[in-house]
Every structure is written in structure tokens, then in C-alpha cells.
Amino acid sequence: MAKNWAICIGINEYHNLPSLNFAVRDAEKMRDWFVDEAGFEKDHVYLFTDNSPPIADMSKPYPSQPTYATLLRFLENRFKKRFLEAGDNLWFFFSGHGLRHSERDYLMLTDSSASERLIERTAIPLIYVTERLRLCGADNVVIVQDACRNELKDKGVGIGEEHQAGVITFASCSPAERSYEIESLQQGAFTYALLEALRLEGEGNCATVERLYQRLRYRVAEINQLHKKPRQTPYAIVEPATKYHLILLPKQATLRDIDALKMDAQEAELERDLQLAEQIWTRVLAVSPADNQALKALKRIWGQSPSPSKSQQALYQSQSSSKSVALPTFEFEVVSVNAKGKEVKREKRWAKYIAENLGDGVTLEMVSIPAGSFMMGSPETEKNSFNRERPQHRVNITEFFMGKYQVTQAQWRQVAALPQVKTELNPDPSDFKGDNRPVESVSWLEAMEFCARLSKYSECEYRLPSEAEWEYACRAGTTTPFHFGETITPELVNYNGNHPYGDALKGEYRAQTTDVGSFNLANAFGLYDMHGNVWEWCADDWHDNYEGAPTDLSIWIDVVKDYGELKTKKPLRGGSWFYDSQDCRSAFRFNDIVRNQDGNYGFRVVCVVR
């Protein structure tokens, strides 16, 4: 059965902005609807208003007044770990002031300032809210913003039309308009119309995104006209477009609504977007639990997953030949920033992957890295670079698969339980505990044992990447110091922001690892955490520079060794939670001896297409 959660925020009293009259009432009315009419569990609905009671489900109760610090803390803490899954629902309702600044939309909190100098320090970007909400794991995230409730003096028209990728966004007015409160209704026009629409029954109900949107557009304009207010036109941003058919209110759904979902699911299957098809068919089951067509479709999709590993091997072989057996794909977002760390571009990408079943519900996702060539190393003009990263040289790469994430503690534990090949493995070596955190405090020798056990178990060749494979995969077609661009920030990468190097930006220092994929941002190949979190062991021997380096993905070994001599040095790449930003560059190289363990050392694996 689907789980439902909601966050309701309403602010009347602002310290630095004009006060509102009914924003708190709007939030309370939405909270009541979620609990009393939609059937959400009471403790699954959070209320943040000027006078709301403390939040009690965290480690200890804390105030719920919607200040900048309170909301930031809540979003950071509550969404650290995935607690929902496909088929579940998360709603986010905000009633208050909104503002657009430097091409970004901001939610203005109790203590936010509209000053250009202070807005970025006191208001929360809507895109940040979206990124945190999506970490919950639900495939249905709905943002409802009754924002820009009246004029903010000389600060313009409030929240704009910034796309919140991967979610359904309902906004109370178009960017060139304002939202209005209706005295006689004791509510904002938009929230009043929204609750009215959600309560409709029969053929004219608003069970789907599309019908709710259509209803809001004409009803809000009708309410404003009746109460002699200027025109106010709600708008919606729905990504992907198939979510227009998404059923928001299962109890009110019609057979026609279910059929529309089924058509979207079938189309996704035909286009080989199996991840989207699975999500939509799961939605069908949420509305119609015994739907035989949906059950058969999900069985068909899951049957195409490459598990067990012998079928994965067949997929490797077919992918490297001309037989064109399709692999499943996943969708992700790629972000680029400028030299000041400001986001300048965000786009959707798709990548193929396979999933190795490790047992007990633990899988290892391997992303297809396309063939290509690149200039390995750093140019002399790259700031903060070193001679050990040179000479730059062109390397030709054939297709291979690489871990979507650094190997996690849950994955390590499963493989450590497999029969020993050469070296004993501690099933729980990490200093910072957590199933989805990267395994750390592992030596190169232990990482090699992991690969050996996994290879024997899967009948596929798993190993550590060569330095060339690692850097090619990290850069993902970029030539800048980081795949994000010229710099990184603690909002993008887990590194030591307290001691920035050179012109890097100072920021948060977490002093520990974070769950893999926490930032929900991949590079253009679909790999996460290639900068920071933990250093990643590579297979090559250490060389002081690239003189005589291979020009392909070959592992660069001086003398053939049996797991290496105990004093042999091996490269580590990517930086970590403890190190400066310069050490996280795509070209930066570090080393240690094969037996050393450290709370900064982890790894990811590759599997080569034969």
C-alpha cells in the first residue's frame, strides 16, 4: 500500500517583509485536508507556521517556526536517508512570500531578507527544496506554492517559472502576476480553489494532475473576478509529461484515468524506458491493486533485469556485439556551475545500466561507459595542478561498465560473506557506519579480494579501474578541473570546505562520509560522487608522472605481482570528505601502499565488455 507524507508551511509574520493575513490558515487547512480527508497518517504531516507545535519525530523535538535555520535543518535531517519508494507520495505546500533573484526562485521564510546582498543567505532556493525532497525515494513529489502573496515593494513579481525537474509543481500565479488573499474567504484565492477542487466528486472530480490543473486555471480567475481582484492565473510544470495523467486521488479515479496511465506505461515500454514504465505500472497497481495487466507488465519488466549474473554476462556479450539487446536505462540530472559556484546549466540525461544481485535485496548497479578518447592529465595552465599529472596525453577507451556509486557498506558485507579467495575480509571495517555510506578503511589488497570474490560469484570479471578508466569516467567529456566546471561547492560535493585551496569557495565541512548519491547529481555518464566522499583505489602501480604511460585503458604495472608486494604503492583518485577541493580535481593523483587502511579510502569497481 502506498505511503503518503506531506509538509505544510504557512507564514503570516515576516521580520523584513510585509505581513500576510491568511497564509497560516491556508497551511492549517491543507494539513487538515491531508489528515482528515485524504487519509494521511497524522504523524506523516509536518506543519510549519508562526505558532505551530514542535516537530516531534526527529531525535528530539525542536521548534517548527519556519525560519531559515529551522527549515534548512529539517530538510537536511529528514531527507538524509531514503524512507519512501516508487508508488509513494510526498506533498510540499508553501503559503507565503516568494522571490526571484539571479534567475533562481526563492521561498521567503520568517527571517528572510529581500536585499540582494542577503537573499542568498536568508532564503531557501526552490531548486534546493526540490533536490532534498527527491531524496525521499517517492516517484511522486508534488510541490504546491501559493507564493508572492502581495507586492514586495521594489523587488518585482516574486517567484518565477524555474523548472523543478522530476516533480509536479503547481504555482498560484504566472510569473508576471501576483497572488491575492480574499478577506471574505479568510484564505488565499489559490488555496481556497485548490481545496475546493480536491473535494470534488463524481465525473467532474480532479483526481488527475491534468484535471486539477485545468480546474485551478479557470476557478482562481473566477474567484478573483468575483471579489474584484486582479487576474491571477495558476500554472503547472510537470516533468515528465506523462505525469499529467498521474492519479493524485486514487479513491476518485475513474476507469478512463487508469486506462490513460496504462497507455503511458505501454508507450514507455515500447520506447525501452523500462524505469519509467515500471513506475507507471506501479502507479496503476496503487489505484487498482489486482490489475492483471499491470501485474503481468511488471513481471515482464523485471524479467528483463540482468539477474542472475549469467544473464548479465549474456547482456555484456550482446551489448558489445551487433545483436542490439536493449539494456534498461535510468534518468539523472547533470549540473554545471560557473567559477563562483553558481549553477548555470541543468539538464536531464539517460544512461544504460545493469544490476548485479548480491542477495538480501542488495544490488550493485553498473553504468555503461561509452567508448571514446580523451586527454588524460592536466595542462600546465590548470590552477593548483602538479607535474605528477603530466604530460597530458591522449588515451583511447573501449566500452566498459563502472559502479554507479562507490561500493557501499551493505554491498561490502554481502561480498565479504562469500568464500575467501586469498585475503580475509572484515565484514564491517568502516569508521562511519551506514548501509548506504561508502565502505572505507579498506586497503588496496582488500579491495582486490572483494573483486576476486565478486568475480567468482558472478562469473563476470570485476576489478579495480585503471587510472585511465577512472579519469575518463570522471571527466565524462569535460576538460575543466571538475566535471561540474571550474570549481565545486559543499552543496555539490562532500569535501573539506573549511580549508579551501586557492580560489576555491569556503563552505561546510561535514567531517564524515555521506550516503552515496546524497547530492542527487551525476556526471554526464551517470556516475555519482566522482569528486569527494572517499578516495578510490585504482589498479595500476604508482608512477611519479605519465612518461611512458599506456595510451589505452591498460593497467600500468611495472612488474607482474601476486596481489603486489606489501610496500608497493597504488594510486587513489577523487579526493575525500577530509581533503581540500584541489585534491578532488579530475586529474589529481594520490598514492599509498597496498596494505594501508584509512577512513578516507574506498573504491568502486569496473566490469569490462568482452
Coordinates of C-alpha atoms in Angstrom, one line a residue:
M1 CA 0.0 0.0 0.0
A2 CA 1.3 3.4 -0.9
K3 CA 2.7 5.6 1.8
N4 CA 1.7 9.3 1.9
W5 CA 3.6 12.2 3.6
A6 CA 3.2 16.0 3.5
I7 CA 4.9 19.2 4.6
C8 CA 2.7 22.3 5.1
I9 CA 4.3 25.7 5.6
G10 CA 2.4 29.0 6.2
I11 CA 3.9 32.3 7.2
N12 CA 2.0 35.5 8.2
E13 CA 4.5 37.3 10.3
Y14 CA 7.7 38.4 8.4
H15 CA 10.6 40.2 10.1
N16 CA 11.7 42.1 7.0
L17 CA 8.8 41.8 4.5
P18 CA 5.1 42.8 4.5
S19 CA 3.0 40.6 6.7
L20 CA 0.2 38.4 5.3
N21 CA -3.2 37.6 6.8
F22 CA -4.2 34.1 5.8
A23 CA -1.0 32.1 4.9
V24 CA -1.1 30.3 8.2
R25 CA -4.7 29.5 7.8
D26 CA -4.0 28.1 4.3
A27 CA -1.3 25.8 5.7
E28 CA -3.6 24.6 8.5
K29 CA -6.5 24.0 6.1
M30 CA -4.2 21.9 3.9
R31 CA -2.9 20.0 6.9
D32 CA -6.5 19.2 7.9
W33 CA -7.3 18.0 4.4
F34 CA -4.3 15.7 4.3
V35 CA -5.2 14.1 7.7
D36 CA -9.0 14.2 7.8
E37 CA -10.0 13.7 4.2
A38 CA -7.1 12.2 2.3
G39 CA -6.3 9.7 5.0
F40 CA -2.6 10.6 5.6
E41 CA -1.3 9.5 9.0
K42 CA -1.2 12.4 11.4
D43 CA 2.5 12.0 12.2
H44 CA 3.3 11.9 8.5
V45 CA 2.1 15.5 8.0
Y46 CA 4.5 18.3 9.2
L47 CA 3.2 21.7 9.9
F48 CA 5.4 24.8 10.0
T49 CA 3.7 28.1 10.9
D50 CA 4.2 31.1 13.1
N51 CA 2.6 29.3 16.0
S52 CA 2.8 25.5 15.2
P53 CA 3.8 23.0 17.9
P54 CA 7.3 21.4 17.9
I55 CA 8.3 18.7 15.4
A56 CA 8.4 15.5 17.4
D57 CA 9.6 12.7 15.1
M58 CA 13.2 13.7 14.9
S59 CA 15.9 12.7 17.5
K60 CA 14.4 15.3 19.8
P61 CA 11.6 17.9 19.4
Y62 CA 12.6 21.2 18.0
P63 CA 10.7 24.4 17.1
S64 CA 8.7 24.4 13.9
Q65 CA 8.5 28.1 13.3
P66 CA 9.6 28.5 9.6
T67 CA 12.9 30.4 10.0
Y68 CA 15.7 29.9 7.6
A69 CA 17.7 27.8 10.1
T70 CA 14.7 25.6 11.1
L71 CA 13.7 24.8 7.6
L72 CA 17.2 24.1 6.4
R73 CA 17.9 21.8 9.4
F74 CA 14.6 20.0 8.7
L75 CA 15.3 19.4 5.1
E76 CA 18.9 18.3 5.8
N77 CA 18.0 15.9 8.6
R78 CA 14.7 14.5 7.5
F79 CA 15.9 13.8 4.0
K80 CA 19.3 12.3 4.8
K81 CA 18.0 8.8 4.1
R82 CA 15.5 7.4 1.7
F83 CA 12.3 6.5 3.5
L84 CA 9.8 6.1 0.6
E85 CA 9.8 4.2 -2.6
A86 CA 8.2 4.0 -6.0
G87 CA 4.4 4.3 -5.7
D88 CA 4.6 6.5 -2.6
N89 CA 3.6 10.2 -2.4
L90 CA 5.2 13.3 -0.9
W91 CA 3.4 16.7 -1.0
F92 CA 5.1 20.0 -0.2
F93 CA 2.7 23.0 0.4
F94 CA 4.1 26.6 0.9
S95 CA 2.0 29.7 1.5
G96 CA 3.9 32.9 1.9
H97 CA 6.2 35.2 0.0
G98 CA 8.3 34.1 -2.9
L99 CA 11.0 36.0 -4.8
R100 CA 13.1 35.6 -8.0
H101 CA 16.7 36.6 -7.8
S102 CA 19.6 35.9 -10.2
E103 CA 17.4 33.6 -12.3
R104 CA 16.5 31.5 -9.2
D105 CA 13.3 31.1 -7.3
Y106 CA 13.4 31.5 -3.5
L107 CA 11.0 30.7 -0.7
M108 CA 11.0 33.6 1.7
L109 CA 11.0 32.5 5.3
T110 CA 10.1 34.3 8.5
D111 CA 13.6 35.9 8.8
S112 CA 14.4 36.2 5.1
S113 CA 15.5 39.5 3.6
A114 CA 14.7 40.8 0.1
S115 CA 18.0 42.6 0.0
E116 CA 20.1 41.5 -3.0
R117 CA 23.1 41.2 -0.6
L118 CA 21.2 39.0 1.9
I119 CA 18.7 36.9 0.0
E120 CA 21.0 34.1 -0.8
R121 CA 22.0 33.8 2.9
T122 CA 18.4 34.1 4.4
A123 CA 16.1 32.5 1.8
I124 CA 16.0 28.9 0.5
P125 CA 16.2 28.3 -3.2
L126 CA 13.2 26.3 -4.5
I127 CA 15.6 24.1 -6.5
Y128 CA 17.3 23.1 -3.2
V129 CA 13.9 22.1 -1.7
T130 CA 13.3 20.0 -4.8
E131 CA 16.6 18.2 -4.6
R132 CA 16.1 17.4 -0.9
L133 CA 12.5 16.2 -1.4
R134 CA 13.5 13.9 -4.2
L135 CA 15.9 12.1 -1.9
C136 CA 12.9 10.6 -0.1
G137 CA 12.6 7.9 -2.8
A138 CA 9.0 8.6 -3.8
D139 CA 8.4 8.8 -7.5
N140 CA 5.5 11.2 -7.0
V141 CA 6.6 14.5 -5.4
V142 CA 4.1 17.4 -5.6
I143 CA 5.1 21.0 -4.8
V144 CA 2.2 23.4 -4.3
Q145 CA 3.3 27.1 -3.9
D146 CA 0.9 29.8 -3.0
A147 CA 3.7 32.3 -3.2
C148 CA 4.2 36.0 -3.9
R149 CA 1.1 36.8 -1.9
N150 CA 1.3 40.5 -2.4
E151 CA 3.8 43.1 -3.7
L152 CA 7.3 43.1 -2.3
K153 CA 7.9 46.8 -2.7
D154 CA 10.5 47.3 -5.4
K155 CA 11.5 43.7 -5.7
G156 CA 9.4 42.7 -8.6
V157 CA 6.9 39.9 -9.2
G158 CA 8.1 37.2 -6.9
I159 CA 8.6 33.5 -7.8
G160 CA 9.1 32.9 -11.5
E161 CA 8.9 29.8 -13.7
E162 CA 12.0 27.9 -12.8
H163 CA 11.6 24.2 -13.7
Q164 CA 11.8 21.8 -10.7
A165 CA 13.0 18.7 -12.6
G166 CA 11.3 15.4 -11.8
V167 CA 8.4 16.8 -9.7
I168 CA 4.9 18.1 -10.3
T169 CA 4.8 21.9 -9.4
F170 CA 1.6 23.9 -9.0
A171 CA 2.1 27.6 -8.7
S172 CA -0.6 30.1 -7.6
C173 CA 0.1 32.6 -10.4
S174 CA 2.0 33.2 -13.6
P175 CA 5.4 34.9 -13.3
A176 CA 4.0 38.3 -14.4
E177 CA 1.2 38.2 -11.9
R178 CA 0.6 38.2 -8.1
S179 CA -1.3 36.0 -5.7
Y180 CA -4.1 37.5 -3.7
E181 CA -5.8 37.0 -0.3
I182 CA -9.6 37.2 -0.1
E183 CA -10.8 38.8 3.0
S184 CA -14.3 37.4 2.9
L185 CA -13.0 33.9 2.4
Q186 CA -10.2 34.2 5.1
Q187 CA -7.8 32.5 2.6
G188 CA -5.7 33.0 -0.4
A189 CA -7.7 32.6 -3.6
F190 CA -5.5 29.8 -4.9
T191 CA -5.5 27.6 -1.8
Y192 CA -9.3 28.1 -1.4
A193 CA -9.7 26.9 -5.1
L194 CA -7.3 24.0 -4.5
L195 CA -9.2 22.6 -1.5
E196 CA -12.4 23.1 -3.3
A197 CA -11.1 21.1 -6.3
L198 CA -9.6 18.3 -4.2
R199 CA -13.1 17.8 -2.6
L200 CA -14.9 17.4 -5.9
E201 CA -16.5 14.0 -6.5
G202 CA -18.2 12.3 -9.5
E203 CA -17.3 12.7 -13.1
G204 CA -16.1 16.3 -12.6
N205 CA -13.5 15.4 -9.9
C206 CA -9.8 16.4 -10.0
A207 CA -8.3 13.0 -9.4
T208 CA -5.5 13.6 -12.0
V209 CA -2.8 16.2 -12.4
E210 CA -4.3 17.3 -15.7
R211 CA -7.9 17.9 -14.4
L212 CA -6.7 19.6 -11.2
Y213 CA -4.6 22.0 -13.3
Q214 CA -7.5 22.8 -15.7
R215 CA -9.8 23.4 -12.8
L216 CA -7.4 25.7 -10.9
R217 CA -6.8 27.8 -14.0
Y218 CA -10.4 28.9 -14.5
R219 CA -11.6 28.7 -10.9
V220 CA -8.9 31.0 -9.4
A221 CA -9.6 33.6 -12.2
E222 CA -13.3 33.3 -11.4
I223 CA -12.8 33.8 -7.6
N224 CA -10.6 36.9 -8.2
Q225 CA -13.1 38.4 -10.6
L226 CA -16.0 37.8 -8.2
H227 CA -14.0 39.5 -5.4
K228 CA -12.8 42.3 -7.6
K229 CA -9.1 41.3 -7.5
P230 CA -6.7 41.5 -10.5
R231 CA -6.3 38.5 -12.7
Q232 CA -4.3 35.6 -11.3
T233 CA -3.6 32.5 -13.5
P234 CA -2.1 29.4 -11.9
Y235 CA 0.4 27.3 -13.9
A236 CA 1.9 23.9 -13.6
I237 CA 5.2 22.4 -14.5
V238 CA 5.0 18.7 -15.0
E239 CA 8.1 16.5 -15.7
P240 CA 7.9 14.1 -17.4
A241 CA 4.8 15.0 -19.4
T242 CA 3.3 11.5 -18.7
K243 CA 2.7 12.8 -15.1
Y244 CA -0.2 14.9 -16.4
H245 CA -2.1 11.6 -16.3
L246 CA -0.8 10.8 -12.8
I247 CA -3.6 9.9 -10.3
L248 CA -3.4 12.2 -7.3
L249 CA -6.6 11.0 -5.6
P250 CA -6.9 7.2 -6.1
K251 CA -10.3 6.9 -4.4
Q252 CA -11.8 9.3 -7.0
A253 CA -10.1 7.8 -10.1
T254 CA -12.2 6.6 -13.0
L255 CA -11.6 3.7 -15.4
R256 CA -10.7 6.3 -18.0
D257 CA -7.9 7.6 -15.7
I258 CA -6.5 4.2 -15.2
D259 CA -6.6 3.4 -19.0
A260 CA -4.6 6.7 -19.7
L261 CA -1.9 5.5 -17.2
K262 CA -1.8 2.2 -18.9
M263 CA -1.3 3.7 -22.3
D264 CA 1.6 5.8 -20.9
A265 CA 3.2 2.7 -19.4
Q266 CA 2.9 0.8 -22.6
E267 CA 4.4 3.6 -24.6
A268 CA 7.3 3.8 -22.2
E269 CA 7.9 0.1 -22.6
L270 CA 7.9 0.4 -26.4
E271 CA 10.5 3.2 -26.2
R272 CA 12.6 0.9 -23.9
D273 CA 12.3 3.3 -21.0
L274 CA 11.8 0.5 -18.5
Q275 CA 12.4 2.6 -15.4
L276 CA 9.5 4.9 -16.3
A277 CA 7.3 2.0 -17.4
E278 CA 7.9 0.3 -14.1
Q279 CA 7.0 3.5 -12.2
I280 CA 3.7 4.0 -14.1
W281 CA 2.6 0.3 -13.8
T282 CA 3.3 0.6 -10.1
R283 CA 1.0 3.6 -10.1
V284 CA -1.7 1.6 -11.8
L285 CA -1.4 -1.1 -9.0
A286 CA -1.7 1.7 -6.4
V287 CA -5.1 2.5 -7.8
S288 CA -6.2 -0.9 -8.8
P289 CA -4.3 -3.5 -6.7
A290 CA -5.5 -6.6 -8.5
D291 CA -5.0 -5.3 -12.1
N292 CA -3.8 -8.3 -14.0
Q293 CA -2.4 -6.3 -16.9
A294 CA -0.2 -4.3 -14.5
L295 CA 1.0 -7.4 -12.7
K296 CA 1.9 -9.1 -16.0
A297 CA 3.7 -6.0 -17.2
L298 CA 5.8 -5.7 -14.0
K299 CA 6.7 -9.3 -14.2
R300 CA 7.7 -8.8 -17.9
I301 CA 9.9 -5.7 -17.0
W302 CA 11.6 -7.4 -14.0
G303 CA 12.2 -10.4 -16.2
Q304 CA 14.4 -8.2 -18.4
S305 CA 16.6 -7.3 -15.4
P306 CA 20.1 -8.8 -15.7
S307 CA 19.9 -11.2 -12.8
P308 CA 21.2 -13.7 -12.0
S309 CA 24.7 -12.9 -13.2
K310 CA 24.8 -15.5 -16.1
S311 CA 22.1 -13.5 -17.8
Q312 CA 24.2 -10.4 -17.0
Q313 CA 27.1 -12.0 -18.8
A314 CA 24.8 -12.5 -21.9
L315 CA 23.9 -8.9 -21.8
Y316 CA 27.6 -7.9 -21.7
Q317 CA 28.2 -10.0 -24.8
S318 CA 25.2 -8.8 -26.7
Q319 CA 25.9 -5.2 -25.8
S320 CA 29.4 -5.5 -27.3
S321 CA 28.1 -7.2 -30.5
S322 CA 25.6 -6.0 -33.1
K323 CA 22.7 -8.0 -31.6
S324 CA 21.3 -4.8 -30.0
V325 CA 19.7 -6.4 -26.9
A326 CA 18.4 -3.3 -25.0
L327 CA 19.7 -2.6 -21.5
P328 CA 17.4 -0.8 -19.1
T329 CA 18.1 3.0 -18.6
F330 CA 17.9 5.4 -15.8
E331 CA 17.3 9.2 -15.8
F332 CA 19.6 11.6 -13.9
E333 CA 20.5 15.3 -13.8
V334 CA 23.7 17.0 -14.8
V335 CA 24.6 20.4 -13.3
S336 CA 27.3 22.9 -14.5
V337 CA 28.5 25.8 -12.3
N338 CA 30.5 28.9 -13.0
A339 CA 33.7 30.0 -11.3
K340 CA 31.7 31.3 -8.4
G341 CA 29.9 28.0 -7.9
K342 CA 26.6 29.3 -9.2
E343 CA 24.5 26.9 -11.2
V344 CA 24.5 27.9 -14.9
K345 CA 23.0 24.8 -16.5
R346 CA 20.9 21.8 -15.6
E347 CA 19.9 19.1 -18.0
K348 CA 18.4 15.6 -18.0
R349 CA 20.4 12.7 -19.2
W350 CA 19.9 8.9 -19.6
A351 CA 22.3 6.1 -19.2
K352 CA 22.2 2.3 -19.6
Y353 CA 23.0 0.1 -16.7
I354 CA 23.0 -3.5 -15.4
A355 CA 22.3 -4.6 -11.8
E356 CA 24.3 -7.4 -10.1
N357 CA 22.1 -9.1 -7.5
L358 CA 24.2 -9.6 -4.3
G359 CA 21.4 -11.2 -2.3
D360 CA 19.2 -10.0 0.6
G361 CA 17.9 -7.2 -1.5
V362 CA 21.3 -5.7 -2.2
T363 CA 22.3 -4.9 -5.8
L364 CA 25.3 -3.4 -7.4
E365 CA 24.4 -1.0 -10.3
M366 CA 26.9 -0.8 -13.1
V367 CA 26.7 2.0 -15.6
S368 CA 27.6 1.6 -19.3
I369 CA 30.6 3.9 -20.0
P370 CA 30.7 4.6 -23.8
A371 CA 33.9 4.2 -25.9
G372 CA 35.9 7.3 -26.7
S373 CA 39.2 9.1 -26.3
F374 CA 40.3 12.0 -24.0
M375 CA 43.4 14.0 -22.9
M376 CA 44.5 12.4 -19.6
G377 CA 46.1 14.6 -17.0
S378 CA 46.1 18.4 -16.5
P379 CA 47.5 21.2 -18.7
E380 CA 50.2 23.4 -17.2
T381 CA 47.6 26.2 -17.2
E382 CA 45.3 24.4 -14.8
K383 CA 45.3 26.2 -11.5
N384 CA 46.6 24.2 -8.5
S385 CA 47.8 21.3 -10.7
F386 CA 51.0 19.3 -10.3
N387 CA 53.7 17.8 -12.5
R388 CA 52.7 14.3 -11.5
E389 CA 49.5 15.0 -13.6
R390 CA 51.6 15.5 -16.7
P391 CA 52.5 15.2 -19.5
Q392 CA 48.9 15.3 -20.9
H393 CA 48.4 12.5 -23.3
R394 CA 45.6 11.1 -25.4
V395 CA 44.1 7.8 -24.3
N396 CA 41.7 5.7 -26.3
I397 CA 39.0 3.9 -24.3
T398 CA 36.8 1.0 -25.2
E399 CA 33.4 0.5 -23.6
F400 CA 33.2 -0.8 -20.0
F401 CA 30.8 -0.8 -17.1
M402 CA 31.6 1.2 -13.9
G403 CA 29.9 1.3 -10.5
K404 CA 27.2 3.9 -10.4
Y405 CA 28.3 4.6 -6.8
Q406 CA 31.3 3.9 -4.6
V407 CA 31.0 0.4 -3.1
T408 CA 28.7 0.7 -0.1
Q409 CA 28.9 -1.0 3.3
A410 CA 25.9 -3.1 2.5
Q411 CA 27.5 -4.3 -0.7
W412 CA 30.8 -5.0 1.0
R413 CA 29.1 -7.0 3.7
Q414 CA 27.4 -9.3 1.2
V415 CA 30.6 -9.9 -0.8
A416 CA 32.6 -10.4 2.4
A417 CA 30.3 -13.3 3.3
L418 CA 31.3 -15.1 0.1
P419 CA 34.1 -17.8 0.1
Q420 CA 37.6 -16.4 0.6
V421 CA 39.9 -16.3 -2.4
K422 CA 43.2 -15.0 -0.9
T423 CA 42.7 -12.5 1.8
E424 CA 40.4 -12.4 4.8
L425 CA 37.8 -9.5 4.8
N426 CA 36.4 -7.7 7.9
P427 CA 32.6 -7.5 7.2
D428 CA 32.4 -4.2 9.0
P429 CA 35.6 -2.2 8.6
S430 CA 34.2 1.3 8.3
D431 CA 34.6 4.2 10.8
F432 CA 31.4 5.9 9.7
K433 CA 28.6 3.4 9.9
G434 CA 25.6 3.2 7.4
D435 CA 24.5 0.7 4.9
N436 CA 24.4 3.3 2.1
R437 CA 27.6 5.0 3.1
P438 CA 30.7 4.0 1.1
V439 CA 32.8 1.3 2.7
E440 CA 36.1 2.9 3.9
S441 CA 39.1 1.9 6.0
V442 CA 39.8 -0.8 3.4
S443 CA 43.2 -1.4 1.8
W444 CA 44.0 -2.0 -1.9
L445 CA 44.6 -5.7 -1.1
E446 CA 41.1 -5.9 0.5
A447 CA 39.5 -4.1 -2.5
M448 CA 41.2 -6.6 -4.8
E449 CA 39.8 -9.5 -2.7
F450 CA 36.4 -8.0 -3.0
C451 CA 36.7 -8.0 -6.8
A452 CA 38.0 -11.6 -6.8
R453 CA 35.1 -12.9 -4.7
L454 CA 32.6 -11.0 -6.7
S455 CA 34.0 -12.2 -10.0
K456 CA 33.9 -15.9 -8.8
Y457 CA 30.3 -15.4 -7.6
S458 CA 29.0 -13.7 -10.7
E459 CA 31.1 -15.4 -13.4
C460 CA 32.0 -12.0 -14.7
E461 CA 35.3 -10.1 -14.5
Y462 CA 35.1 -7.4 -11.8
R463 CA 38.2 -5.4 -11.0
L464 CA 39.5 -2.0 -9.9
P465 CA 39.7 0.6 -12.6
S466 CA 42.9 1.7 -14.3
E467 CA 43.8 5.3 -13.7
A468 CA 42.9 6.0 -17.4
E469 CA 39.4 4.4 -17.0
W470 CA 38.8 6.3 -13.7
E471 CA 39.7 9.7 -15.1
Y472 CA 37.9 9.2 -18.4
A473 CA 34.8 8.1 -16.4
C474 CA 35.1 11.0 -14.0
R475 CA 35.5 13.7 -16.7
A476 CA 32.6 12.3 -18.8
G477 CA 33.6 14.5 -21.7
T478 CA 34.6 17.6 -19.7
T479 CA 38.1 19.3 -19.8
T480 CA 37.5 21.5 -16.7
P481 CA 39.1 20.7 -13.3
F482 CA 35.8 19.2 -12.1
H483 CA 33.0 17.7 -14.2
F484 CA 30.8 20.4 -12.7
G485 CA 33.1 23.1 -14.1
E486 CA 35.9 25.3 -12.8
T487 CA 35.0 24.8 -9.1
I488 CA 33.0 22.8 -6.6
T489 CA 31.0 23.7 -3.5
P490 CA 29.9 21.8 -0.5
E491 CA 26.4 21.8 -1.9
L492 CA 27.7 19.6 -4.8
V493 CA 30.5 17.5 -3.2
N494 CA 31.4 16.1 0.2
Y495 CA 34.9 17.6 0.8
N496 CA 36.6 19.8 3.4
G497 CA 35.1 23.2 2.8
N498 CA 36.7 24.7 5.9
H499 CA 40.1 24.9 4.2
P500 CA 39.6 25.9 0.6
Y501 CA 42.7 25.9 -1.6
G502 CA 43.5 28.8 -3.8
D503 CA 40.3 30.5 -5.2
A504 CA 38.0 27.7 -4.1
L505 CA 34.9 28.6 -2.2
K506 CA 34.7 28.2 1.6
G507 CA 31.8 26.2 2.9
E508 CA 30.5 23.4 5.0
Y509 CA 32.9 20.7 6.4
R510 CA 30.9 17.6 7.3
A511 CA 33.8 15.7 8.9
Q512 CA 32.5 12.3 7.8
T513 CA 31.3 10.4 4.8
T514 CA 27.8 10.8 3.4
D515 CA 25.4 8.2 1.8
V516 CA 26.4 7.6 -1.8
G517 CA 24.3 9.7 -4.2
S518 CA 23.3 12.1 -1.4
F519 CA 23.7 15.1 -3.7
N520 CA 21.5 13.5 -6.3
L521 CA 23.8 14.9 -9.0
A522 CA 25.7 12.8 -11.5
N523 CA 28.2 13.5 -14.2
A524 CA 27.3 13.2 -17.9
F525 CA 27.9 9.4 -17.8
G526 CA 25.5 8.9 -14.9
L527 CA 28.2 8.3 -12.2
Y528 CA 27.8 9.8 -8.7
D529 CA 30.4 11.1 -6.2
M530 CA 33.3 11.0 -8.5
H531 CA 34.6 14.0 -6.6
G532 CA 34.9 13.7 -2.8
N533 CA 33.4 11.4 -0.2
V534 CA 36.2 8.8 -0.2
W535 CA 39.4 8.3 -2.2
E536 CA 39.0 5.4 -4.8
W537 CA 41.8 2.8 -5.2
C538 CA 43.0 2.2 -8.8
A539 CA 44.6 -1.0 -10.2
D540 CA 47.9 0.5 -11.6
D541 CA 51.2 0.7 -9.9
W542 CA 52.1 4.3 -8.8
H543 CA 54.2 6.3 -11.2
D544 CA 55.5 9.8 -10.5
N545 CA 54.3 11.1 -13.8
Y546 CA 52.9 10.0 -17.1
E547 CA 56.1 9.4 -19.0
G548 CA 55.7 6.1 -20.9
A549 CA 52.0 5.7 -19.8
P550 CA 49.7 3.5 -21.9
T551 CA 47.5 5.1 -24.5
D552 CA 44.6 2.8 -23.8
L553 CA 42.8 1.5 -20.7
S554 CA 45.5 -0.9 -19.9
I555 CA 46.5 -1.3 -16.3
W556 CA 50.0 0.1 -15.9
I557 CA 52.1 -2.4 -14.0
D558 CA 55.9 -2.4 -13.8
V559 CA 56.4 -6.0 -12.7
V560 CA 53.7 -8.7 -12.5
K561 CA 52.9 -9.3 -8.8
D562 CA 50.7 -11.6 -6.9
Y563 CA 48.5 -9.0 -5.2
G564 CA 51.5 -6.8 -5.0
E565 CA 54.4 -6.5 -2.6
L566 CA 53.3 -5.1 0.8
K567 CA 55.3 -1.9 0.1
T568 CA 54.0 -1.4 -3.4
K569 CA 52.3 2.0 -3.9
K570 CA 48.9 2.2 -5.7
P571 CA 47.1 5.3 -6.9
L572 CA 44.0 6.8 -5.3
R573 CA 41.7 9.2 -7.1
G574 CA 38.8 11.6 -6.5
G575 CA 39.5 13.2 -3.1
S576 CA 37.5 12.7 0.1
W577 CA 35.5 14.2 2.9
F578 CA 38.7 15.2 4.7
Y579 CA 40.7 16.8 1.8
D580 CA 40.7 20.2 0.2
S581 CA 38.8 21.0 -3.1
Q582 CA 42.0 20.9 -5.2
D583 CA 42.5 17.2 -4.2
C584 CA 39.1 16.4 -5.7
R585 CA 40.0 17.6 -9.2
S586 CA 39.5 15.1 -12.1
A587 CA 43.3 15.0 -12.8
F588 CA 44.6 14.9 -9.2
R589 CA 46.6 11.8 -8.2
F590 CA 47.4 10.5 -4.7
N591 CA 49.0 7.2 -3.5
D592 CA 49.5 4.9 -0.6
I593 CA 50.9 1.4 -0.1
V594 CA 48.7 -1.6 -0.7
R595 CA 48.2 -2.7 2.9
N596 CA 47.2 0.7 4.3
Q597 CA 43.7 1.3 5.6
D598 CA 42.3 4.7 6.2
G599 CA 38.9 6.3 6.9
N600 CA 39.3 8.2 3.6
Y601 CA 39.9 5.1 1.4
G602 CA 37.2 3.3 -0.5
F603 CA 36.7 2.2 -4.1
R604 CA 34.4 1.4 -7.0
V605 CA 34.6 -1.4 -9.4
V606 CA 34.5 -1.9 -13.2
C607 CA 33.4 -4.7 -15.4
V608 CA 34.9 -4.9 -18.9
V609 CA 32.8 -5.7 -22.0
R610 CA 34.3 -8.7 -23.8

